[in-house]
Each structure stands twice: as structure tokens, then as C-alpha cells.
Phi, psi and omega in degrees: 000321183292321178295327177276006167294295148015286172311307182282002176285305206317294194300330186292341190289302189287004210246310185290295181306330182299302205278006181287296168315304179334301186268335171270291172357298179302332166265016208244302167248165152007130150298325183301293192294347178268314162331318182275334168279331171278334176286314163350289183272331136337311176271346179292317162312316194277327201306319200271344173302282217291321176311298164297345156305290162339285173330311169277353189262339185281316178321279219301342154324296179311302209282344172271334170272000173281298192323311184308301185306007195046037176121332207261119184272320183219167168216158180221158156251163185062168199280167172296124162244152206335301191331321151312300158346277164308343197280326193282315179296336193280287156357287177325174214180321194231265164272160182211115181248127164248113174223134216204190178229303186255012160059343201312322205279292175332274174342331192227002156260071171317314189254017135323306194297255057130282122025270151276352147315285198320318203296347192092006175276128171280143186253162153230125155281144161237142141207176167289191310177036267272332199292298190309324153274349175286328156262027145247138209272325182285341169300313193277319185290289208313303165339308164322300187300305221293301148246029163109020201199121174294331181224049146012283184297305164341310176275018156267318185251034162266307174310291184311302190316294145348296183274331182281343199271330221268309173294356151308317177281293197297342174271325155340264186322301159275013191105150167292116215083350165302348158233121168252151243204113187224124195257172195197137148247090192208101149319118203185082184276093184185145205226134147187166199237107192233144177255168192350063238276121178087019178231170170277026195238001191282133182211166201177146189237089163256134166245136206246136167254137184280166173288147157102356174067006172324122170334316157269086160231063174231166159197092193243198225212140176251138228184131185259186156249169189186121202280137138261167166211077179209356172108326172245122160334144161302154169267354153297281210309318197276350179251004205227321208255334158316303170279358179275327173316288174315307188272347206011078212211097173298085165313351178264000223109102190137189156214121181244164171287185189149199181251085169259129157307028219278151167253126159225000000 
């Protein structure tokens, strides 16, 4: 929206200089030379008329097909590679919620994390629980089952152990709460990673993991925020909101209660 103000600026500038020309010029040069400059900028006018026009008719196109997908800019198969991730972290501006189950890709990039904490971006981890699940016996088989790794839960409480030292260090350095740690006893094979999560600037890669832990048994989703106006939510703010839940943490702002972590 700020480039097509931009764009109506230009034309209004230049639309102002034709007529300037129009009206002073002829008294000033050559007809040949005012002919050629009032035809110049006539076309110059229409161009950028026709050019900006184009321009509100593909947005507003675009904007009508996000809404129809309820948000969703791309799709995939197969696992995420890091790179996605980080694009999202690169992204951010404010906040960054990362949520996941067994966390092993985070957990072993810091200095993505790291990074955005300098830019002044707050991070949040949602995961389970590490303890709770190693004594729990139906949490822990299922996880096992779910992807494929008997001792599953091990790599969950590797992971946390990993994110409590790294949000231990970076709240040192930058302060406190600049990293949060927010824990769940819940099973919830679905991942995702969102930059400002309650803004129109929210963008996010969420991913549902299939049973049986198979290399490709991933299927994610790339997601915009978007005003509607029919009434349906992006499908990010409803996955944005499921985890503010899950976590019991309001991720737009705010706070409810619930099982929160802060590492400070």
C-alpha cells in the first residue's frame, strides 16, 4: 500500500509539471520545442496513469486471491529446510514465535536466534514439557510411534536444555525476556514459526506432521495475515491463536495464564 501511495504521488507530481508546462512554456520557447515537450509529457502521464492503474488492478487481484486461500501463499511436501525457517526470523521486525515438538532445527541454529534478538526482536519457544513427557508413558510411546524415534523424548529434553542455555546467554546480553521459553503437556504434531504474529506484517511457515516419522511425511504451508471482510479469519491468526492457547501466552499481546517458562 505504501508504494502505491508513492506511485499516486509521482503521477500527481508529474500531472502538476504537464500542466505547468502547458501553461507557461508556450511563452517561453521555440513551438517546436514546446510541442515536443507537451507531447513528452503527455505520454509520459498516460504512461504512468496506465502503469498505476495496472498496479491497483494485480494488487487488488492478489488481495482477492489471499483472502479466497484464507492467507496461504505457498505449499509443500517434505520437511522444511532450515532455510525457510531463518527467512522467517530474517523477517521480523518485533516478535517471533517458534513452535514445535522436538525443536532438534532451532535448537541447533543460535545464531539465527541470536541475530534476531540483536535486531531487537522478541523470540518465544512453544514446546512440550521435557520432564512431562519422559513420565508420561502414553506421550512418550506416542511420540516414539508418531515420528519414528524410540527415544523420542530424549531429543525434546536435548533440545530444551539447548534453548534454556542459549535464552540464558542472549537475556544476559540483551536483556531480560528477550528470549521466552513457554512449555505444554500436550502432543500436537504441528510446527510453526511466525514473525509478528497480530500485525499486518505476519507471515509464517506452518507444518502437520504425518504418522510414522518417514522422511517426507511433512506438509506445510506458507501464510500471510490479511484483512477480510467476509468474516474468515486468516488461517495464520487461527493457528496464532490455538498456540497463544496451547502456551498460555497471548502471542498478539497481552498475557493469560497458563504453563510458562521465561529463561532469564
Amino acid at each position: 500500500m505504501e508504494r502505491l501511495t508513492r506511485g499516486g504521488l509521482l503521477l500527481v507530481a508529474v500531472g502538476s509539471v504537464a500542466n505547468l508546462l502547458l501553461a507557461f512554456v508556450p511563452n517561453l520557447l521555440d513551438d517546436r520545442i514546446t510541442t515536443a515537450l507537451v507531447v513528452t509529457m503527455s505520454l509520459l502521464l498516460v504512461g504512468l496513469g496506465t502503469a498505476f492503474a495496472l498496479r491497483l488492478f494485480r494488487d487488488g487481484i492478489a488481495r482477492a486471491e489471499l483472502q479466497r486461500l484464507r492467507g496461504i501463499s505457498k505449499i509443500g511436501h517434505a520437511r522444511k529446510g532450515t532455510d525457510q525457517f531463518t527467512d522467517i526470523f530474517q523477517k521480523a521486525d518485533q516478535t517471533i514465535v517458534c513452535c514445535g515438538v522436538g525443536m532438534t532445527k532451532i535448537s541447533r541454529s543460535p545464531r539465527v536466534v541470536e541475530q534476531a534478538v540483536a535486531r531487537g526482536v522478541q523470540v518465544h519457544f512453544v514446546m512440550p514439557e521435557p520432564r512431562w513427557l519422559r513420565r508420561d508413558r502414553t506421550g512418550r510411546r506416542l511420540t516414539g510411534w508418531y515420528y519414528g524415534h524410540t527415544r523420542f523424548d530424549v531429543l525434546v529434553l536435548e533440545s530444551h536444555s539447548a534453548l534454556t542455555n542459549l535464552a540464558d546467554n542472549l537475556n544476559a546480553r540483551f536483556g531480560a525476556g528477550s528470549v521466552t521459553i513457554h512449555t505444554h503437556r500436550m502432543f500436537m504434531p504441528v510446527s510453526l514459526t511466525v514473525a509478528d504474529p497480530g500485525t499486518r506484517r505476519a507471515v509464517g511457515i506452518i507444518e502437520h506432521h504425518y504418522f510414522g516419522g518417514a522422511p517426507d511425511a511433512r506438509f506445510w504451508l506458507e501464510a500471510k495475515h490479511y484483512e477480510s471482510d467476509n468474516g474468515n479469519p486468516a488461517i495464520l491468526e487461527i493457528v496464532v491463536a490455538a498456540i497463544s492457547q496451547l502456551a498460555g501466552h497471548d502471542f498478539t499481546g497481552g498475557t493469560a495464564a497458563g504453563t510458562t517458562q521465561r529463561a532469564a
